Amino acid sequence: MLRISEHIILQDWELTESFMRASGPGGQNVNKVSSAVELRFEAERSPHLPPPVKARLKRLAGRRWTNDGALVLQCDESRSQVRNREIIRERLAELIRQALVAPKRRIATKPTRGSVERRIKAKKTRAEVKTLRGRVEGD
């Protein structure tokens, strides 16, 4: 079980972990031990996430979202498999917490009357400057 918030708790069947050998530092140990973790979260099928949260999670996940609606995360930062599991579970929890926050709706505003008048006055001034740049008529 993975607790995201007081209302959202992910069950074990929704999460699948697989382990593989990691690249990078670790000496001979890196060739023997499967310390990298790949976490697969079946987000589309999860009964604990409401549809708007799933949509925001899909947008946040980007390329990590698969065609069948799963979120796939990988971690090979640590030499320890246990530490990599902790890191990847915390990343998943943080991603879902970000998706829980609904963006504020933008309220369209109208420019003030004074700002419209100032803009038009500036445009007229600029137009006048440009018209005075024309050819000078000789007497």
CSV table of C-alpha atoms in Angstrom, one decimal:
chain,number,residue,atom,x,y,z
A,1,MET,CA,0.0,0.0,0.0
A,2,LEU,CA,1.2,3.5,-0.8
A,3,ARG,CA,-0.4,6.5,1.0
A,4,ILE,CA,-0.6,9.6,-1.2
A,5,SER,CA,-2.9,11.7,0.9
A,6,GLU,CA,-5.5,11.1,3.6
A,7,HIS,CA,-8.1,10.2,0.9
A,8,ILE,CA,-5.9,8.4,-1.7
A,9,ILE,CA,-4.2,5.1,-0.9
A,10,LEU,CA,-2.9,3.0,-3.8
A,11,GLN,CA,-3.2,-0.7,-3.4
A,12,ASP,CA,-0.5,-3.2,-4.1
A,13,TRP,CA,-2.2,-4.6,-7.2
A,14,GLU,CA,-1.9,-1.2,-8.9
A,15,LEU,CA,1.9,-1.1,-8.6
A,16,THR,CA,4.3,-3.5,-10.3
A,17,GLU,CA,8.0,-3.4,-9.6
A,18,SER,CA,10.7,-5.0,-11.7
A,19,PHE,CA,14.4,-5.0,-11.1
A,20,MET,CA,17.3,-4.8,-13.5
A,21,ARG,CA,21.0,-4.2,-13.5
A,22,ALA,CA,21.9,-0.5,-13.3
A,23,SER,CA,24.5,1.3,-15.3
A,24,GLY,CA,27.0,3.6,-13.8
A,25,PRO,CA,29.3,3.4,-10.7
A,26,GLY,CA,29.3,0.3,-8.5
A,27,GLY,CA,32.3,-1.7,-9.5
A,28,GLN,CA,31.9,-5.4,-10.0
A,29,ASN,CA,28.7,-5.2,-7.9
A,30,VAL,CA,26.9,-3.4,-10.8
A,31,ASN,CA,27.3,-6.5,-13.0
A,32,LYS,CA,25.9,-8.9,-10.4
A,33,VAL,CA,23.1,-7.2,-8.6
A,34,SER,CA,19.8,-6.0,-10.0
A,35,SER,CA,19.6,-2.7,-8.1
A,36,ALA,CA,17.7,-0.5,-10.7
A,37,VAL,CA,13.9,-0.3,-10.2
A,38,GLU,CA,11.1,0.1,-12.7
A,39,LEU,CA,7.8,1.0,-11.2
A,40,ARG,CA,4.6,0.5,-13.3
A,41,PHE,CA,1.4,2.2,-11.9
A,42,GLU,CA,-1.8,1.2,-13.6
A,43,ALA,CA,-3.2,4.8,-13.4
A,44,GLU,CA,-6.0,4.4,-16.0
A,45,ARG,CA,-7.5,1.4,-14.2
A,46,SER,CA,-7.1,2.8,-10.7
A,47,PRO,CA,-10.4,3.2,-8.8
A,48,HIS,CA,-8.8,5.6,-6.3
A,49,LEU,CA,-8.1,8.5,-8.7
A,50,PRO,CA,-10.9,10.6,-10.0
A,51,PRO,CA,-10.9,11.3,-13.8
A,52,PRO,CA,-9.7,14.9,-13.6
A,53,VAL,CA,-6.7,13.8,-11.6
A,54,LYS,CA,-6.0,11.1,-14.1
A,55,ALA,CA,-6.1,13.6,-17.0
A,56,ARG,CA,-3.7,16.0,-15.1
A,57,LEU,CA,-1.4,13.1,-14.2
A,58,LYS,CA,-1.3,12.0,-17.9
A,59,ARG,CA,-0.2,15.6,-18.9
A,60,LEU,CA,2.4,15.7,-16.1
A,61,ALA,CA,3.8,12.2,-17.0
A,62,GLY,CA,4.4,13.0,-20.6
A,63,ARG,CA,6.5,10.2,-22.3
A,64,ARG,CA,6.3,8.1,-19.2
A,65,TRP,CA,2.6,7.4,-19.8
A,66,THR,CA,2.0,4.3,-22.0
A,67,ASN,CA,-0.7,3.7,-24.5
A,68,ASP,CA,-2.5,1.3,-22.2
A,69,GLY,CA,-2.8,3.9,-19.5
A,70,ALA,CA,0.1,2.9,-17.2
A,71,LEU,CA,2.7,5.3,-15.7
A,72,VAL,CA,6.3,3.8,-15.9
A,73,LEU,CA,9.0,5.3,-13.7
A,74,GLN,CA,12.7,4.2,-13.4
A,75,CYS,CA,15.4,4.8,-10.8
A,76,ASP,CA,19.0,3.7,-10.7
A,77,GLU,CA,20.4,6.5,-8.6
A,78,SER,CA,21.5,4.5,-5.6
A,79,ARG,CA,23.6,1.3,-5.4
A,80,SER,CA,21.0,-0.1,-3.1
A,81,GLN,CA,17.8,-1.7,-4.4
A,82,VAL,CA,15.9,-0.8,-1.2
A,83,ARG,CA,16.9,2.9,-1.5
A,84,ASN,CA,15.9,2.9,-5.2
A,85,ARG,CA,12.5,1.5,-4.3
A,86,GLU,CA,12.0,4.3,-1.7
A,87,ILE,CA,13.1,7.0,-4.2
A,88,ILE,CA,10.8,5.8,-7.0
A,89,ARG,CA,7.8,5.4,-4.7
A,90,GLU,CA,8.3,8.9,-3.4
A,91,ARG,CA,8.5,10.2,-7.0
A,92,LEU,CA,5.3,8.6,-7.8
A,93,ALA,CA,3.6,10.0,-4.7
A,94,GLU,CA,4.9,13.5,-5.5
A,95,LEU,CA,3.7,13.3,-9.2
A,96,ILE,CA,0.2,12.3,-8.0
A,97,ARG,CA,0.2,15.0,-5.4
A,98,GLN,CA,1.0,17.6,-8.2
A,99,ALA,CA,-1.9,16.1,-10.2
A,100,LEU,CA,-4.3,16.5,-7.2
A,101,VAL,CA,-3.9,20.3,-7.3
A,102,ALA,CA,-6.4,21.8,-9.7
A,103,PRO,CA,-5.1,24.8,-11.7
A,104,LYS,CA,-6.8,28.1,-11.0
A,105,ARG,CA,-9.1,29.3,-13.7
A,106,ARG,CA,-8.0,32.3,-15.5
A,107,ILE,CA,-10.4,35.2,-15.3
A,108,ALA,CA,-10.4,37.3,-18.4
A,109,THR,CA,-10.0,41.0,-17.6
A,110,LYS,CA,-10.8,44.1,-19.6
A,111,PRO,CA,-8.3,46.9,-20.0
A,112,THR,CA,-9.2,50.1,-18.1
A,113,ARG,CA,-10.5,53.1,-20.0
A,114,GLY,CA,-7.5,55.2,-19.1
A,115,SER,CA,-5.1,52.5,-20.4
A,116,VAL,CA,-7.0,52.3,-23.7
A,117,GLU,CA,-6.9,56.2,-24.1
A,118,ARG,CA,-3.1,56.3,-23.3
A,119,ARG,CA,-2.4,53.6,-25.9
A,120,ILE,CA,-4.4,55.4,-28.6
A,121,LYS,CA,-2.7,58.7,-27.7
A,122,ALA,CA,0.7,57.1,-27.9
A,123,LYS,CA,-0.2,55.6,-31.3
A,124,LYS,CA,-1.4,59.0,-32.6
A,125,THR,CA,1.8,60.7,-31.4
A,126,ARG,CA,4.0,58.0,-33.1
A,127,ALA,CA,2.0,58.4,-36.3
A,128,GLU,CA,2.5,62.1,-36.3
A,129,VAL,CA,6.2,61.7,-35.9
A,130,LYS,CA,6.3,59.3,-38.9
A,131,THR,CA,4.3,61.7,-41.1
A,132,LEU,CA,6.7,64.5,-40.4
A,133,ARG,CA,9.5,62.3,-41.8
A,134,GLY,CA,8.2,62.7,-45.3
A,135,ARG,CA,9.8,64.8,-48.1
A,136,VAL,CA,10.2,68.4,-47.6
A,137,GLU,CA,8.4,70.5,-50.2
A,138,GLY,CA,10.5,73.2,-51.8
A,139,ASP,CA,9.3,76.8,-52.3
